[in-house]
Amino acid sequence: MFEALDITPLIRLRPQPLREVRFVLDGHLGRLAAYLRMLGFDTWYQNHIDDAVLAEISKNEQRILLTRDQGLLKRSTVTHGYWVRATMPREQLREISTRFDLQRMARPFTRCLSCNGLLKSATLDEVTSEVPENAARFYAEFWRCAACGKVFWQGSHYQRMTRLIAETQLTAEAPRA
């Protein structure tokens, strides 16, 4: 009988990466950008940006360039990049999570899904005028983006997001047959 053994935990040289993993994504990967931000990764994304600008951001800010455009990765200024093979956003997240070993570094719900800013805890008194009446009535915990000011709480969408995180991390850790 042939058995496959997963020796991944035994071959790690360090328990933690040497540096912070930061990304810049091209215009084809908007949903992936939101997913990476949801997991807490510093993810620079704007929909309509020139390839030369993306390459410069990657170089100047030491960000890993994720793209579906192989030509973009051929630019001489790109030092760290990856061609995303999957076409569906959830599959892209699984692929990136596995490729860059993101499971250990994820800090879900610490970044704004819209602008990538860091989230800070906020009191109900601070956000009452900015949230729907039902949110103010049923939820006690709120967070505000330090960059754009958007307010977040654990509404009905929170359950779907936590399921997505769990599915992605389980899939990424499971050995492929």
PDB file of C-alpha atoms in Angstrom:
ATOM      1  CA  MET A   1       0.000   0.000   0.000  1.00  0.00           C
ATOM      2  CA  PHE A   2       1.342   3.445  -0.944  1.00  0.00           C
ATOM      3  CA  GLU A   3       0.841   6.300   1.515  1.00  0.00           C
ATOM      4  CA  ALA A   4       1.593   9.995   1.069  1.00  0.00           C
ATOM      5  CA  LEU A   5       3.056  11.688   4.116  1.00  0.00           C
ATOM      6  CA  ASP A   6       2.808  15.427   4.686  1.00  0.00           C
ATOM      7  CA  ILE A   7       6.230  16.512   5.985  1.00  0.00           C
ATOM      8  CA  THR A   8       5.595  20.252   5.537  1.00  0.00           C
ATOM      9  CA  PRO A   9       5.759  21.030   9.295  1.00  0.00           C
ATOM     10  CA  LEU A  10       9.120  19.253   9.526  1.00  0.00           C
ATOM     11  CA  ILE A  11      10.844  21.195   6.738  1.00  0.00           C
ATOM     12  CA  ARG A  12      10.183  24.735   7.959  1.00  0.00           C
ATOM     13  CA  LEU A  13      13.426  26.493   8.788  1.00  0.00           C
ATOM     14  CA  ARG A  14      11.786  29.167  10.913  1.00  0.00           C
ATOM     15  CA  PRO A  15       8.485  29.146  12.792  1.00  0.00           C
ATOM     16  CA  GLN A  16       7.728  32.697  11.566  1.00  0.00           C
ATOM     17  CA  PRO A  17       8.610  34.545   8.349  1.00  0.00           C
ATOM     18  CA  LEU A  18      11.479  37.027   8.404  1.00  0.00           C
ATOM     19  CA  ARG A  19       9.388  39.932   7.177  1.00  0.00           C
ATOM     20  CA  GLU A  20       5.865  41.171   6.778  1.00  0.00           C
ATOM     21  CA  VAL A  21       4.090  39.906   3.665  1.00  0.00           C
ATOM     22  CA  ARG A  22       2.551  42.787   1.698  1.00  0.00           C
ATOM     23  CA  PHE A  23       0.821  42.669  -1.674  1.00  0.00           C
ATOM     24  CA  VAL A  24      -0.026  44.852  -4.656  1.00  0.00           C
ATOM     25  CA  LEU A  25      -2.670  43.470  -7.039  1.00  0.00           C
ATOM     26  CA  ASP A  26      -3.544  44.330 -10.620  1.00  0.00           C
ATOM     27  CA  GLY A  27      -7.030  45.342 -11.765  1.00  0.00           C
ATOM     28  CA  HIS A  28      -8.100  41.752 -12.528  1.00  0.00           C
ATOM     29  CA  LEU A  29      -7.928  40.689  -8.866  1.00  0.00           C
ATOM     30  CA  GLY A  30     -10.351  42.987  -7.016  1.00  0.00           C
ATOM     31  CA  ARG A  31     -12.220  40.272  -5.145  1.00  0.00           C
ATOM     32  CA  LEU A  32      -8.939  38.602  -4.148  1.00  0.00           C
ATOM     33  CA  ALA A  33      -7.773  41.976  -2.785  1.00  0.00           C
ATOM     34  CA  ALA A  34     -10.882  42.172  -0.574  1.00  0.00           C
ATOM     35  CA  TYR A  35     -10.334  38.596   0.626  1.00  0.00           C
ATOM     36  CA  LEU A  36      -6.675  39.274   1.494  1.00  0.00           C
ATOM     37  CA  ARG A  37      -7.671  42.436   3.383  1.00  0.00           C
ATOM     38  CA  MET A  38     -10.357  40.430   5.199  1.00  0.00           C
ATOM     39  CA  LEU A  39      -7.580  38.092   6.360  1.00  0.00           C
ATOM     40  CA  GLY A  40      -5.587  41.090   7.597  1.00  0.00           C
ATOM     41  CA  PHE A  41      -2.912  41.352   4.888  1.00  0.00           C
ATOM     42  CA  ASP A  42      -1.635  44.726   3.730  1.00  0.00           C
ATOM     43  CA  THR A  43      -3.027  44.721   0.182  1.00  0.00           C
ATOM     44  CA  TRP A  44      -2.650  47.681  -2.189  1.00  0.00           C
ATOM     45  CA  TYR A  45      -5.323  47.652  -4.897  1.00  0.00           C
ATOM     46  CA  GLN A  46      -6.944  50.139  -7.232  1.00  0.00           C
ATOM     47  CA  ASN A  47      -9.016  49.100 -10.203  1.00  0.00           C
ATOM     48  CA  HIS A  48      -7.559  51.211 -13.021  1.00  0.00           C
ATOM     49  CA  ILE A  49      -3.796  51.578 -12.551  1.00  0.00           C
ATOM     50  CA  ASP A  50      -1.153  51.429 -15.263  1.00  0.00           C
ATOM     51  CA  ASP A  51       1.152  48.377 -15.248  1.00  0.00           C
ATOM     52  CA  ALA A  52       4.247  50.582 -14.907  1.00  0.00           C
ATOM     53  CA  VAL A  53       2.795  52.136 -11.748  1.00  0.00           C
ATOM     54  CA  LEU A  54       2.027  48.697 -10.281  1.00  0.00           C
ATOM     55  CA  ALA A  55       5.590  47.558 -10.965  1.00  0.00           C
ATOM     56  CA  GLU A  56       6.995  50.702  -9.296  1.00  0.00           C
ATOM     57  CA  ILE A  57       4.754  50.278  -6.240  1.00  0.00           C
ATOM     58  CA  SER A  58       5.904  46.673  -5.947  1.00  0.00           C
ATOM     59  CA  LYS A  59       9.550  47.718  -6.106  1.00  0.00           C
ATOM     60  CA  ASN A  60       9.405  50.880  -3.971  1.00  0.00           C
ATOM     61  CA  GLU A  61       7.174  49.485  -1.221  1.00  0.00           C
ATOM     62  CA  GLN A  62       8.621  45.948  -1.299  1.00  0.00           C
ATOM     63  CA  ARG A  63       5.260  44.388  -2.087  1.00  0.00           C
ATOM     64  CA  ILE A  64       4.630  41.072  -3.825  1.00  0.00           C
ATOM     65  CA  LEU A  65       2.925  41.776  -7.142  1.00  0.00           C
ATOM     66  CA  LEU A  66      -0.004  39.420  -7.789  1.00  0.00           C
ATOM     67  CA  THR A  67      -1.344  39.426 -11.323  1.00  0.00           C
ATOM     68  CA  ARG A  68      -3.166  37.463 -14.013  1.00  0.00           C
ATOM     69  CA  ASP A  69      -0.989  39.215 -16.640  1.00  0.00           C
ATOM     70  CA  GLN A  70       2.260  37.337 -17.256  1.00  0.00           C
ATOM     71  CA  GLY A  71       3.653  40.280 -19.220  1.00  0.00           C
ATOM     72  CA  LEU A  72       3.499  42.476 -16.123  1.00  0.00           C
ATOM     73  CA  LEU A  73       5.824  40.095 -14.288  1.00  0.00           C
ATOM     74  CA  LYS A  74       8.410  40.391 -17.080  1.00  0.00           C
ATOM     75  CA  ARG A  75       9.110  44.050 -16.289  1.00  0.00           C
ATOM     76  CA  SER A  76      12.643  44.568 -14.995  1.00  0.00           C
ATOM     77  CA  THR A  77      11.441  46.594 -11.985  1.00  0.00           C
ATOM     78  CA  VAL A  78       9.423  43.653 -10.610  1.00  0.00           C
ATOM     79  CA  THR A  79      11.540  41.763  -8.099  1.00  0.00           C
ATOM     80  CA  HIS A  80       8.791  39.838  -6.279  1.00  0.00           C
ATOM     81  CA  GLY A  81       5.747  38.700  -8.178  1.00  0.00           C
ATOM     82  CA  TYR A  82       3.450  35.781  -8.765  1.00  0.00           C
ATOM     83  CA  TRP A  83       1.178  34.835 -11.641  1.00  0.00           C
ATOM     84  CA  VAL A  84      -2.190  33.795 -10.191  1.00  0.00           C
ATOM     85  CA  ARG A  85      -3.351  30.754 -12.118  1.00  0.00           C
ATOM     86  CA  ALA A  86      -6.880  30.338 -10.735  1.00  0.00           C
ATOM     87  CA  THR A  87      -9.671  32.395 -12.266  1.00  0.00           C
ATOM     88  CA  MET A  88     -12.291  32.185  -9.499  1.00  0.00           C
ATOM     89  CA  PRO A  89     -11.694  34.431  -6.448  1.00  0.00           C
ATOM     90  CA  ARG A  90     -12.069  31.708  -3.800  1.00  0.00           C
ATOM     91  CA  GLU A  91      -9.685  29.452  -5.701  1.00  0.00           C
ATOM     92  CA  GLN A  92      -7.289  32.381  -6.066  1.00  0.00           C
ATOM     93  CA  LEU A  93      -7.369  32.880  -2.294  1.00  0.00           C
ATOM     94  CA  ARG A  94      -6.647  29.187  -1.710  1.00  0.00           C
ATOM     95  CA  GLU A  95      -3.801  29.309  -4.230  1.00  0.00           C
ATOM     96  CA  ILE A  96      -2.201  32.419  -2.697  1.00  0.00           C
ATOM     97  CA  SER A  97      -2.743  31.154   0.838  1.00  0.00           C
ATOM     98  CA  THR A  98      -0.919  27.932  -0.012  1.00  0.00           C
ATOM     99  CA  ARG A  99       1.817  29.526  -2.123  1.00  0.00           C
ATOM    100  CA  PHE A 100       2.783  32.108   0.503  1.00  0.00           C
ATOM    101  CA  ASP A 101       1.907  30.041   3.592  1.00  0.00           C
ATOM    102  CA  LEU A 102      -0.540  32.702   4.776  1.00  0.00           C
ATOM    103  CA  GLN A 103      -2.490  30.545   7.236  1.00  0.00           C
ATOM    104  CA  ARG A 104       0.008  31.212  10.035  1.00  0.00           C
ATOM    105  CA  MET A 105       0.087  34.962   9.446  1.00  0.00           C
ATOM    106  CA  ALA A 106      -3.609  35.744   8.999  1.00  0.00           C
ATOM    107  CA  ARG A 107      -5.140  38.312  11.361  1.00  0.00           C
ATOM    108  CA  PRO A 108      -8.766  38.373  10.173  1.00  0.00           C
ATOM    109  CA  PHE A 109     -10.873  41.513  10.432  1.00  0.00           C
ATOM    110  CA  THR A 110      -8.040  43.932  11.206  1.00  0.00           C
ATOM    111  CA  ARG A 111      -8.105  45.870   7.890  1.00  0.00           C
ATOM    112  CA  CYS A 112     -10.710  47.867   6.021  1.00  0.00           C
ATOM    113  CA  LEU A 113     -12.047  45.955   3.035  1.00  0.00           C
ATOM    114  CA  SER A 114     -12.471  49.205   1.104  1.00  0.00           C
ATOM    115  CA  CYS A 115      -9.218  51.102   1.598  1.00  0.00           C
ATOM    116  CA  ASN A 116      -6.795  48.723   3.387  1.00  0.00           C
ATOM    117  CA  GLY A 117      -6.560  50.936   6.489  1.00  0.00           C
ATOM    118  CA  LEU A 118      -6.221  49.443   9.959  1.00  0.00           C
ATOM    119  CA  LEU A 119      -9.368  48.982  12.045  1.00  0.00           C
ATOM    120  CA  LYS A 120      -9.614  50.439  15.546  1.00  0.00           C
ATOM    121  CA  SER A 121     -12.189  49.599  18.188  1.00  0.00           C
ATOM    122  CA  ALA A 122     -15.011  52.148  18.522  1.00  0.00           C
ATOM    123  CA  THR A 123     -17.760  52.603  21.077  1.00  0.00           C
ATOM    124  CA  LEU A 124     -21.466  52.693  20.268  1.00  0.00           C
ATOM    125  CA  ASP A 125     -21.579  56.353  21.315  1.00  0.00           C
ATOM    126  CA  GLU A 126     -18.903  57.184  18.738  1.00  0.00           C
ATOM    127  CA  VAL A 127     -20.708  55.507  15.834  1.00  0.00           C
ATOM    128  CA  THR A 128     -24.434  55.755  16.641  1.00  0.00           C
ATOM    129  CA  SER A 129     -25.104  58.372  13.981  1.00  0.00           C
ATOM    130  CA  GLU A 130     -23.198  56.353  11.339  1.00  0.00           C
ATOM    131  CA  VAL A 131     -24.778  52.906  11.660  1.00  0.00           C
ATOM    132  CA  PRO A 132     -28.293  51.654  10.887  1.00  0.00           C
ATOM    133  CA  GLU A 133     -30.720  51.693  13.807  1.00  0.00           C
ATOM    134  CA  ASN A 134     -30.824  47.867  13.990  1.00  0.00           C
ATOM    135  CA  ALA A 135     -27.036  47.649  14.140  1.00  0.00           C
ATOM    136  CA  ALA A 136     -26.969  50.095  17.034  1.00  0.00           C
ATOM    137  CA  ARG A 137     -29.694  48.112  18.787  1.00  0.00           C
ATOM    138  CA  PHE A 138     -28.338  44.575  18.302  1.00  0.00           C
ATOM    139  CA  TYR A 139     -24.544  44.932  18.275  1.00  0.00           C
ATOM    140  CA  ALA A 140     -22.201  46.098  21.004  1.00  0.00           C
ATOM    141  CA  GLU A 141     -18.830  45.941  19.232  1.00  0.00           C
ATOM    142  CA  PHE A 142     -17.833  48.296  16.427  1.00  0.00           C
ATOM    143  CA  TRP A 143     -14.645  49.110  14.564  1.00  0.00           C
ATOM    144  CA  ARG A 144     -13.687  52.180  12.561  1.00  0.00           C
ATOM    145  CA  CYS A 145     -11.138  52.378   9.775  1.00  0.00           C
ATOM    146  CA  ALA A 146      -8.339  54.723  10.815  1.00  0.00           C
ATOM    147  CA  ALA A 147      -7.864  55.793   7.171  1.00  0.00           C
ATOM    148  CA  CYS A 148     -11.329  56.277   5.631  1.00  0.00           C
ATOM    149  CA  GLY A 149     -13.566  56.296   8.730  1.00  0.00           C
ATOM    150  CA  LYS A 150     -15.860  53.484   7.572  1.00  0.00           C
ATOM    151  CA  VAL A 151     -17.588  51.665  10.458  1.00  0.00           C
ATOM    152  CA  PHE A 152     -17.790  47.873  10.751  1.00  0.00           C
ATOM    153  CA  TRP A 153     -19.718  45.479  13.017  1.00  0.00           C
ATOM    154  CA  GLN A 154     -20.414  41.725  13.083  1.00  0.00           C
ATOM    155  CA  GLY A 155     -23.615  41.797  11.037  1.00  0.00           C
ATOM    156  CA  SER A 156     -25.193  39.034   8.959  1.00  0.00           C
ATOM    157  CA  HIS A 157     -22.274  39.072   6.515  1.00  0.00           C
ATOM    158  CA  TYR A 158     -19.851  38.171   9.328  1.00  0.00           C
ATOM    159  CA  GLN A 159     -20.989  34.513   9.395  1.00  0.00           C
ATOM    160  CA  ARG A 160     -20.350  34.128   5.645  1.00  0.00           C
ATOM    161  CA  MET A 161     -16.925  35.728   5.980  1.00  0.00           C
ATOM    162  CA  THR A 162     -15.864  33.462   8.855  1.00  0.00           C
ATOM    163  CA  ARG A 163     -17.013  30.396   6.865  1.00  0.00           C
ATOM    164  CA  LEU A 164     -14.937  31.548   3.894  1.00  0.00           C
ATOM    165  CA  ILE A 165     -11.892  31.986   6.127  1.00  0.00           C
ATOM    166  CA  ALA A 166     -12.358  28.536   7.670  1.00  0.00           C
ATOM    167  CA  GLU A 167     -12.838  26.868   4.276  1.00  0.00           C
ATOM    168  CA  THR A 168      -9.799  28.575   2.804  1.00  0.00           C
ATOM    169  CA  GLN A 169      -7.510  27.740   5.684  1.00  0.00           C
ATOM    170  CA  LEU A 170      -8.641  24.105   5.819  1.00  0.00           C
ATOM    171  CA  THR A 171      -8.206  23.695   2.082  1.00  0.00           C
ATOM    172  CA  ALA A 172      -4.808  25.374   2.126  1.00  0.00           C
ATOM    173  CA  GLU A 173      -3.522  23.110   4.908  1.00  0.00           C
ATOM    174  CA  ALA A 174      -4.856  19.861   3.487  1.00  0.00           C
ATOM    175  CA  PRO A 175      -2.404  17.937   1.291  1.00  0.00           C
ATOM    176  CA  ARG A 176      -3.507  17.523  -2.315  1.00  0.00           C
ATOM    177  CA  ALA A 177      -3.959  14.008  -3.647  1.00  0.00           C
TER     178      ALA A 177
END
